[in-house]
Coordinates of C-alpha atoms in Angstrom, one line a residue:
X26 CA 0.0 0.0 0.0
X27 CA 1.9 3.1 -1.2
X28 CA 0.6 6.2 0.2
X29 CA 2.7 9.4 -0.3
X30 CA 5.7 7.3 -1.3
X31 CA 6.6 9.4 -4.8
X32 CA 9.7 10.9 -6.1
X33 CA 10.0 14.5 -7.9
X34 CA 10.5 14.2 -11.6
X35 CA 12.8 13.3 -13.2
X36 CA 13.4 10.6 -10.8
X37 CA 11.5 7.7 -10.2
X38 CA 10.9 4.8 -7.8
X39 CA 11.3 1.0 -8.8
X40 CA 8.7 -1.8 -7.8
X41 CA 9.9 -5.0 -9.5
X42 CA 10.8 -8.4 -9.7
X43 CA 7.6 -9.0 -7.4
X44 CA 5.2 -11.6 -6.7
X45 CA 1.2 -10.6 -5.4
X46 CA -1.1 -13.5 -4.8
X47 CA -4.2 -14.2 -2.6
X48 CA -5.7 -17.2 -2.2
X49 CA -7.6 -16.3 1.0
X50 CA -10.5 -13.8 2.0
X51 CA -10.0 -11.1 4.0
X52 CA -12.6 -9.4 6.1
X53 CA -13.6 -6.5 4.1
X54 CA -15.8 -7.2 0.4
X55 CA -13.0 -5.9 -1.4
X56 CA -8.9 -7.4 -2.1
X57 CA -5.9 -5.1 -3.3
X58 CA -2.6 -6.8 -3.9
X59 CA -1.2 -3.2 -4.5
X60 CA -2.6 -0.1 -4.4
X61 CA -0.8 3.3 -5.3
X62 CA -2.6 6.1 -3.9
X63 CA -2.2 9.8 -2.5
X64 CA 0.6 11.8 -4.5
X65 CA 2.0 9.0 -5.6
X66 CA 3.7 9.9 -8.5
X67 CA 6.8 8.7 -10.7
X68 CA 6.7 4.8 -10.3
X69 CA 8.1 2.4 -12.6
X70 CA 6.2 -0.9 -11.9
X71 CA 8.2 -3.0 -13.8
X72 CA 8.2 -7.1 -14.0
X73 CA 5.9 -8.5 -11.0
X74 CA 3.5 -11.0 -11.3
X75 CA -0.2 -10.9 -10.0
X76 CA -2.2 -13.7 -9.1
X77 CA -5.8 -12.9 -7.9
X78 CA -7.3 -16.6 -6.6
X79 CA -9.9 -15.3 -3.5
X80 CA -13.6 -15.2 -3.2
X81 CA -13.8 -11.6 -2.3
X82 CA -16.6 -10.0 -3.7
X83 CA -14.1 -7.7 -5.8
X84 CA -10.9 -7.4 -6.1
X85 CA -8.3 -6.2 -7.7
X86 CA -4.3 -7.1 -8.7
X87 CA -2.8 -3.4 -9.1
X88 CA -4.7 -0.4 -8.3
X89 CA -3.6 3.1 -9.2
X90 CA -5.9 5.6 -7.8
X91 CA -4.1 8.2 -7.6
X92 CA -0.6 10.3 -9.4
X93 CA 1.3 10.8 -12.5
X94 CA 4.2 10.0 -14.4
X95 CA 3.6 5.9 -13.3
X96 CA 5.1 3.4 -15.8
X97 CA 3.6 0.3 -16.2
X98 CA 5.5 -1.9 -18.5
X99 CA 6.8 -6.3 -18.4
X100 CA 4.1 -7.4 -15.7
X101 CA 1.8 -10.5 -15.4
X102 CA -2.1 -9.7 -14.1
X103 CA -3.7 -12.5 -14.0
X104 CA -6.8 -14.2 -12.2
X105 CA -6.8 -17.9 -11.8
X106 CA -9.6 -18.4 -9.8
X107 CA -13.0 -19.1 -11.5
X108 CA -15.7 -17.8 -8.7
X109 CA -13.8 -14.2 -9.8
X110 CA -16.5 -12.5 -12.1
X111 CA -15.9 -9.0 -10.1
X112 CA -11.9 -9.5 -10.3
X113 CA -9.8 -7.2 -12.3
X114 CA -6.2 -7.6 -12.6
X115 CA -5.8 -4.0 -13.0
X116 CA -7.5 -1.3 -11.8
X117 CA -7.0 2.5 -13.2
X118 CA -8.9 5.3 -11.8
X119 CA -8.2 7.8 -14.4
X120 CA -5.6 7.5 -17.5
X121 CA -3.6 10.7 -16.9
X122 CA -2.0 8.8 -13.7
X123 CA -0.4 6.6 -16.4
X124 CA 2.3 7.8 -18.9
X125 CA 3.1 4.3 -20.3
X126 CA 1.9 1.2 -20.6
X127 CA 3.2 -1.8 -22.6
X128 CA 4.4 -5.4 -23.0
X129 CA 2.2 -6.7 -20.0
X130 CA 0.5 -9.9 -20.5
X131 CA -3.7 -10.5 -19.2
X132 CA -4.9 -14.0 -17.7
X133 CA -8.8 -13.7 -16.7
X134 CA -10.4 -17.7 -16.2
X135 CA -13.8 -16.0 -14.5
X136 CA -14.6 -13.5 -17.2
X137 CA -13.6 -11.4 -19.9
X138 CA -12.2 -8.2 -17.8
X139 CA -8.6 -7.5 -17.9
X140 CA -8.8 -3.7 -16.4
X141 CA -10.7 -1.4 -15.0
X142 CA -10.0 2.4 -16.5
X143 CA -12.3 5.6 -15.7
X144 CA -15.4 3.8 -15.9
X145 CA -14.5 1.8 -18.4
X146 CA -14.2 -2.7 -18.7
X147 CA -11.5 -3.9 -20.8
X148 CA -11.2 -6.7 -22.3
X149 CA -9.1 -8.4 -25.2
X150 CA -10.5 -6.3 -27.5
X151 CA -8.2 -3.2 -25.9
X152 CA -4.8 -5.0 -26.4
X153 CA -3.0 -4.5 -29.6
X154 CA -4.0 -0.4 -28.9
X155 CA -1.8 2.1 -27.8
X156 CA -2.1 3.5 -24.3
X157 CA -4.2 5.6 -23.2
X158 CA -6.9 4.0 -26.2
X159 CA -6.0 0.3 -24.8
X160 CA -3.6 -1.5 -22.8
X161 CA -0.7 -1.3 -25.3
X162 CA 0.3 -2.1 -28.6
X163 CA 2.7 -5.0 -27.3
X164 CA 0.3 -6.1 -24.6
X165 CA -1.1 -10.0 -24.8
X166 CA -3.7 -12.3 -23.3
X167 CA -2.1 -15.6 -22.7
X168 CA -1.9 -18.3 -19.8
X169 CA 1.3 -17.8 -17.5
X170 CA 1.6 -21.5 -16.4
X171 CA 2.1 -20.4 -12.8
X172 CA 3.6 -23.2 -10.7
X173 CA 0.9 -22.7 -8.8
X174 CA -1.9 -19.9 -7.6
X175 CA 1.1 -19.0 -4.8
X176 CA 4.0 -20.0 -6.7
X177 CA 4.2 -17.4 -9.2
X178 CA 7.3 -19.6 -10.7
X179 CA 6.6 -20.0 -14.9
X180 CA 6.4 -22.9 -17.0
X181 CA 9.3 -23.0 -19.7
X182 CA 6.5 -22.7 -22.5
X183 CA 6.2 -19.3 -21.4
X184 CA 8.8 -18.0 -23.3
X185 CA 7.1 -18.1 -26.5
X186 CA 3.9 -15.4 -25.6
X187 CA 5.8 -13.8 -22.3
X188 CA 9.6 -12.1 -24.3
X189 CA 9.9 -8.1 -23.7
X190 CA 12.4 -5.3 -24.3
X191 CA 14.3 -4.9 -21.3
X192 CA 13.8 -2.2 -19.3
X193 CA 16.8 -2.0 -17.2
X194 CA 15.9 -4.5 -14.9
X195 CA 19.1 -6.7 -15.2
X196 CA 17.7 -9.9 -12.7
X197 CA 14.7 -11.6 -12.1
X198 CA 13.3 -12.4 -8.5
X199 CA 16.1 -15.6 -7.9
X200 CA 19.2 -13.4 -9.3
X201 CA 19.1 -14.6 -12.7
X202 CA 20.2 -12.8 -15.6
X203 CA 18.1 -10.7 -17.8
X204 CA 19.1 -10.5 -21.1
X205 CA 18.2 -7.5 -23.8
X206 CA 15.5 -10.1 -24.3
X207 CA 13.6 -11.0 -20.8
X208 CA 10.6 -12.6 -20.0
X209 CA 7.6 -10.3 -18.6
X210 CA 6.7 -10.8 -14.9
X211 CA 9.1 -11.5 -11.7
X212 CA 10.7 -14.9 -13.3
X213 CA 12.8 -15.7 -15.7
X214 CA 12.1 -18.5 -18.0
X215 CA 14.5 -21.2 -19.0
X216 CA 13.7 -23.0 -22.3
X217 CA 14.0 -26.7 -22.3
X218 CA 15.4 -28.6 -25.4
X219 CA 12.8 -30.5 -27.2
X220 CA 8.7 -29.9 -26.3
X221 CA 5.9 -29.8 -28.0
X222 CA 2.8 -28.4 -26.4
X223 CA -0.4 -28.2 -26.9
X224 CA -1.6 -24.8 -28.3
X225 CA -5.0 -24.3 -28.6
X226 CA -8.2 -26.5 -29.5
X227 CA -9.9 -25.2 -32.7
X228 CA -12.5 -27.5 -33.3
X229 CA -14.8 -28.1 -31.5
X230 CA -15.7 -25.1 -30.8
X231 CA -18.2 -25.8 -28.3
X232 CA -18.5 -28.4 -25.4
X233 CA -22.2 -29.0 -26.2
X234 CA -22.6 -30.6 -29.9
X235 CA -24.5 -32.9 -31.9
X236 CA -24.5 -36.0 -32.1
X237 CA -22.8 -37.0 -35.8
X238 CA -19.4 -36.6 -37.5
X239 CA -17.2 -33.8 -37.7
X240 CA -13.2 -33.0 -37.4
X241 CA -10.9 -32.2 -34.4
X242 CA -8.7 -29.6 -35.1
X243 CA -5.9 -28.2 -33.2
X244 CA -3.0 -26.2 -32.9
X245 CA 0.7 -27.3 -31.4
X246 CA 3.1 -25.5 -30.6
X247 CA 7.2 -26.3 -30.4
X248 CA 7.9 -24.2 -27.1
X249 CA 11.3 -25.6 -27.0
X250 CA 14.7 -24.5 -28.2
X251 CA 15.7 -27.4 -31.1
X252 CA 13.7 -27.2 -34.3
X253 CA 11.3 -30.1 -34.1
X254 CA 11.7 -32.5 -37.3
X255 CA 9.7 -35.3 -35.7
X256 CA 7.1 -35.8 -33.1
X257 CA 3.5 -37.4 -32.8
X258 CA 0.3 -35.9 -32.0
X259 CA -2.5 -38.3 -30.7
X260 CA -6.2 -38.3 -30.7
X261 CA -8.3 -40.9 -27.7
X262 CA -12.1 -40.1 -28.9
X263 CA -14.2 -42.1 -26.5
X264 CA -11.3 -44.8 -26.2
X265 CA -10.5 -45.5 -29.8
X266 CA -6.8 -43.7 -30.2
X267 CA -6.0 -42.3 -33.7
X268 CA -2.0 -41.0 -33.8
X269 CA -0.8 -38.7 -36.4
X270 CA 2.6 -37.4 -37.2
X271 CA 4.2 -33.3 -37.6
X272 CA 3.4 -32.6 -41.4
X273 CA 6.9 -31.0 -41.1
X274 CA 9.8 -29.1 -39.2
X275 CA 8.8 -26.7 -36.9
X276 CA 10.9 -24.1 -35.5
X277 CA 10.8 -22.7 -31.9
X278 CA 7.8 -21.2 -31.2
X279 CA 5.9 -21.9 -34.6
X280 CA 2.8 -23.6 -34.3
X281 CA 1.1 -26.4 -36.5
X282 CA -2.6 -27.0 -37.0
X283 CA -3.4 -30.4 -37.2
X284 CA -6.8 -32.6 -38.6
X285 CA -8.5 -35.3 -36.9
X286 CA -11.1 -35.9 -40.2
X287 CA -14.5 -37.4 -39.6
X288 CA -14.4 -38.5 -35.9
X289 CA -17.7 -39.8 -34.4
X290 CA -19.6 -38.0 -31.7
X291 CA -22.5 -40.1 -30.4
X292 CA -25.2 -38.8 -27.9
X293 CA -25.3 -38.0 -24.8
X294 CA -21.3 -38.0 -23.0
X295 CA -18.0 -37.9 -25.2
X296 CA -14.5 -38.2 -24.0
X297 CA -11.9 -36.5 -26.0
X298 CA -7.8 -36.5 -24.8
X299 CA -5.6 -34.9 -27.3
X300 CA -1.7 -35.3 -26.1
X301 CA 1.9 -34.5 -27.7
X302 CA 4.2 -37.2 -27.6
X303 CA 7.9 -38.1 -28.9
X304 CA 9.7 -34.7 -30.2
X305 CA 12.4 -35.2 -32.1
X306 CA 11.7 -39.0 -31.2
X307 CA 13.1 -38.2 -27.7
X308 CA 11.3 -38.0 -24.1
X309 CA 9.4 -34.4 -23.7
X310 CA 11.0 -31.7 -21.5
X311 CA 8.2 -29.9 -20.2
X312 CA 5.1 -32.3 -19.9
X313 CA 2.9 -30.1 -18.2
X314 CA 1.5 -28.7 -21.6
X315 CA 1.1 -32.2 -23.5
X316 CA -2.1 -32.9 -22.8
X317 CA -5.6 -31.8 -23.4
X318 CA -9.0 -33.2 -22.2
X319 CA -12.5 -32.5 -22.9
X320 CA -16.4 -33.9 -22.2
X321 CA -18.5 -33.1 -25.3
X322 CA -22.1 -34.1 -24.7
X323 CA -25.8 -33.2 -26.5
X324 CA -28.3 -32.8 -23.9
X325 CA -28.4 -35.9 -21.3
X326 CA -31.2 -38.0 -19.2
X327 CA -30.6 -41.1 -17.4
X328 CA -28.0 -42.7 -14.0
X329 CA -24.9 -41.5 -13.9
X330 CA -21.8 -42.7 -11.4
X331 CA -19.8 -40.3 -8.9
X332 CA -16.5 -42.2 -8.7
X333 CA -13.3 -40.2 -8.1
X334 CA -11.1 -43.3 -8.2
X335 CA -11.3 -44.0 -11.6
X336 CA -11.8 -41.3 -14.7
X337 CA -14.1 -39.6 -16.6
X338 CA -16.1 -42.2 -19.3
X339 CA -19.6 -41.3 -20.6
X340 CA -21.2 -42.9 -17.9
X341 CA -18.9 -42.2 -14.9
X342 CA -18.1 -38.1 -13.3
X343 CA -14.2 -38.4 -10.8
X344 CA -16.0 -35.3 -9.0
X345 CA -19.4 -33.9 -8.3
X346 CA -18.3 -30.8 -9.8
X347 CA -17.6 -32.4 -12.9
X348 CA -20.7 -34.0 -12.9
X349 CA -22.5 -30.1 -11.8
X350 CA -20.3 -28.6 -15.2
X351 CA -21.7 -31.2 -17.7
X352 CA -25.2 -30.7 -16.9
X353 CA -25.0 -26.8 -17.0
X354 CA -22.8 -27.2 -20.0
X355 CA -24.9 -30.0 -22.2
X356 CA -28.5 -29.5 -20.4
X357 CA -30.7 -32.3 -19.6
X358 CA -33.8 -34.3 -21.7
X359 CA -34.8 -36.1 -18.8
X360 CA -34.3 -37.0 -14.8
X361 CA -31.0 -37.2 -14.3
X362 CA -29.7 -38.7 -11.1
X363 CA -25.5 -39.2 -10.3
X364 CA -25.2 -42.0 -7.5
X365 CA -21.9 -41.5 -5.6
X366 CA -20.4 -45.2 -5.6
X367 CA -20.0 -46.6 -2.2
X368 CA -16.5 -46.7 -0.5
X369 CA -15.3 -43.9 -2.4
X370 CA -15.8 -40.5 -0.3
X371 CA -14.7 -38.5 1.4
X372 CA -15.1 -36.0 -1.4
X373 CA -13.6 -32.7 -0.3
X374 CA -14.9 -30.1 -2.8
X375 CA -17.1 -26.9 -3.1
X376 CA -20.2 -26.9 -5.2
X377 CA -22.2 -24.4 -6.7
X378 CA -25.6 -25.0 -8.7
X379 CA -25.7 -21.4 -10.1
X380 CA -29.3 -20.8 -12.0
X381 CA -31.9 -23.5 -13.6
X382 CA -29.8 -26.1 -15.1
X383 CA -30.9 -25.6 -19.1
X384 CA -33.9 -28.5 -20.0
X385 CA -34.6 -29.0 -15.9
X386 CA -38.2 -28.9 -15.2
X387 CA -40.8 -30.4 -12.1
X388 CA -40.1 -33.8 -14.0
X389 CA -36.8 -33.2 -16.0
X390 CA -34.9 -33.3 -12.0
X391 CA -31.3 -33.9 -11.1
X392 CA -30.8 -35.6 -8.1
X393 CA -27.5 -36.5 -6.3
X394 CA -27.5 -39.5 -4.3
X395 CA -24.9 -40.6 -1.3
X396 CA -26.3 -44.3 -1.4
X397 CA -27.4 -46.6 1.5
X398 CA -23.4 -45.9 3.0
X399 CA -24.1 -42.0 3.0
X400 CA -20.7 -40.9 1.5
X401 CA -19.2 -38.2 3.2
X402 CA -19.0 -34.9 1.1
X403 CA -16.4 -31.9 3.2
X404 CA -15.2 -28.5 2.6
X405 CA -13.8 -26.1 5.0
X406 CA -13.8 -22.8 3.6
X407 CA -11.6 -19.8 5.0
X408 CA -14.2 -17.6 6.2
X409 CA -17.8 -18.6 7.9
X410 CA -19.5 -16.9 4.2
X411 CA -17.2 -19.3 1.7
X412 CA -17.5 -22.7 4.0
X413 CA -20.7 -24.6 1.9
X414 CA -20.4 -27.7 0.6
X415 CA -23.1 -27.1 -1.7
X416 CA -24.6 -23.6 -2.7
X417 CA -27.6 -23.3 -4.9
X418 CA -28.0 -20.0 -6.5
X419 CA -31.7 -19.6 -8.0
X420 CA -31.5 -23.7 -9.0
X421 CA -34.4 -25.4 -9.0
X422 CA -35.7 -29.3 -9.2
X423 CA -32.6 -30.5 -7.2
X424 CA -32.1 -33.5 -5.0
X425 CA -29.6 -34.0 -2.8
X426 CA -29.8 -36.8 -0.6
X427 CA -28.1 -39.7 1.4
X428 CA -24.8 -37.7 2.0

C-alpha cells in the first residue's frame, strides 16, 4: 500500500521483480494486492506477477488511484480463480496517472475483464492499442503457467507469448540474468530442449454438440529451443486412439494446426484427450502442456456414477463438480440422477448449482445420491460466508440426498 511514497521528476521509484497472490478472503468485500494512492507519483512498476485466486466479492491485482508519471511496463495480471466474475487484474482510476503502458500480459479464467479504466471494462479487445486507447500495442492475453496460484514460478513454454524489451531490470526475482530479451513478470524462464505443447483446441468449438461426424482440429506449438523434425500428436475419442505425425519441421515457437477428419460423436457424453508425444523422437522436456482433455455431450437424461477413483467415461463423473459442469454445459432431456459409488468418499470439494440447469423442469430433475453408505462430502472454507459444501443460487428441481 503506497501512500505518499513518490519521487520528484525526473526521478522515479522501482517496484519490480515482485510476486502478489491471494488465495484467501479477507474481512472486508474488497482485495488489493497493491494499491498506489495519495501523491503517488513517478513509479516504474516493472516485471511483478499478479495472481488474484480469493472469493472476495471484488478485487483487484494493481490499483492506481491516484498520481502521474507511473510506468507500467513487463508485468503478469492475472486471475486464476473461477468464482472471480468482479476481479480485475488491473485497476485505473483515471488514465492521466499513467504515462506508459506496454508489453504486460492479461490472464482472466472468470470473465472477460482484464482492467478497470475511468469507468470503463477492458477486455481483449483493448490489447493491440496504444495507451491511453487500450492497454498497449505489445500487450497479450495468454496463460502464465504459474507453478501454482502461490508459486508465481513460470512454466518453460512461457517464453514463447511472455519475451519483452528490457527495461533495465538486469535480474529476475532468484538473481538470474536478464538479457536484452527478458521474459515479462518476476521470473525468468529457462527454455528446455525439445517440447511440443499443446496450443489451442480449434475445433470443437463448443462443449455442447450434436450428435454426428465432424473433425478435431488443433494447434501445437514447439515451445522448445531445437527445431522439431519429428514428433506425434495423438487423438483418444471415447477410447478408440487415432496418432498422427508433424506434417513438417517446426521451429521454436511456430505452431502447426493439425486434422483429426471425420471422428464420431455419439449422444449424450464424449470423452476426448488430445496429447503430444515423442519430439524429435526423444522424451518431452516440459510435460505439463502435453495434454488436453474434454467432455462433449448433446443434452443428457438417465443414471450417472460419482467415482473419483477412476476417470471420466460417458457414464462415470471423478468429482461432483464435474458431474455439476456437464449438466450446465450439455442440459438435460430427462431426470438425471448421479449416484456416488459406495467406498469412495470423502469428497472434499465446493459446489455451486448457479441458476436453472438448461432442460430441468418439475419432471426433467437432477438428483444427487450418497447411497445406502451416506458418502461423506467436506469442505472447510476460509471464512464462515465461503464454507458450503453445496450452494444453490436460483437452481431449481434439485435432490440432494443420502450424504
Amino acid at each position: 500500500y503506497l501512500v505518499g511514497a513518490g519521487n520528484p521528476a525526473p526521478y522515479k521509484n522501482v517496484l519490480a521483480n515482485n510476486t502478489f497472490s491471494r488465495g484467501i478472503n479477507f474481512a472486508s468485500a474488497t482485495t488489493y494486492l497493491t494499491m498506489i494512492s495519495a501523491t503517488n507519483s513517478n513509479w516504474n512498476i516493472f516485471h511483478n506477477s499478479y495472481n488474484l485466486n480469493n472469493n472476495n466479492s471484488n478485487a483487484y491485482g494493481l490499483y492506481v488511484s491516484f498520481g502521474a508519471n507511473n510506468t507500467i511496463k513487463n508485468n503478469i495480471f492475472a486471475c486464476t480463480n473461477t468464482n472471480g466474475t468482479l476481479h480485475y487484474p488491473l485497476y485505473i482510476s483515471s488514465s492521466t496517472y499513467v504515462d506508459s503502458m506496454n508489453y504486460n500480459i492479461f490472464y482472466n479464467v472468470a470473465s472477460s475483464n482484464l482492467a478497470y479504466m475511468a469507468g470503463a471494462n477492458w477486455t481483449q479487445a483493448n490489447l493491440g492499442t496504444a495507451w491511453p486507447t487500450g492497454l498497449g500495442v505489445n500487450s497479450k492475453y495468454a496463460n502464465p503457467g504459474f507453478v501454482s496460484t502461490s508459486n508465481l514460478h513460470v512454466n518453460s513454454s512461457f517464453i514463447c507469448s511472455g519475451i519483452a524489451p528490457n527495461v533495465g531490470i538486469t535480474t529476475d526475482m532468484d538473481n538470474q540474468s536478464r538479457g536484452g530479451t527478458t521474459t515479462i513478470g518476476a521470473d525468468e524462464a529457462t527454455a528446455v530442449t525439445n517440447d511440443l505443447g499443446i496450443d489451442s483446441l480449434l475445433s470443437p468449438a463448443t462443449l455442447s454438440i450434436t450428435p454426428g461426424v465432424m473433425d478435431i482440429r488443433v494447434r501445437v506449438r514447439n515451445t522448445g529451443s531445437n527445431s522439431l523434425i519429428s514428433g506425434n500428436v495423438n487423438l483418444v475419442l471415447n477410447g478408440t486412439p487415432t496418432t498422427l505425425p508433424l506434417p513438417g519441421t517446426l521451429a521454436p515457437c511456430d505452431t502447426v494446426t493439425i486434422t483429426f477428419p471425420a471422428q464420431t460423436f455419439i449422444a449424450g457424453f464424449n470423452t476426448m484427450l488430445i496429447y503430444t508425444s515423442a519430439p524429435n523422437a526423444s522424451a518431452d522436456n516440459n510435460t505439463s502442456n502435453d495434454s488436453l482433455y474434454n467432455l462433449y455431450c448433446s443434452s443428457i437424461a438417465g443414471t450417472f456414477t460419482i467415482d473419483k477413483t477412476s476417470p471420466i467415461v460417458p457414464t462415470n463423473f471423478p468429482s461432483i463438480a464435474s458431474a455439476i459442469n456437464a449438466i450446465y454445459s450439455c442440459g438435460i432431456s430427462g431426470p438425471v440422477t448421479f449416484n456416488i459409488l459406495s467406498g469412495t468418499g470423502p469428497y472434499n470439494e465446493q459446489n455451486i448449482f448457479n441458476g436453472v440447469v438448461p432442460g430441468s423442469s418439475p419432471t426433467n430433475t437432477i438428483t444427487i445420491d450418497g447411497g445406502a453408505t451416506k458418502e461423506t462430502v467436506q469442505f472447510q472454507g476460509p471464512s464462515q460466508g465461503s464454507a458450503h459444501v453445496f450452494r444453490l443460487i436460483g437452481a431449481k428441481w434439485i435432490t440432494l440426498k443420502n450424504m
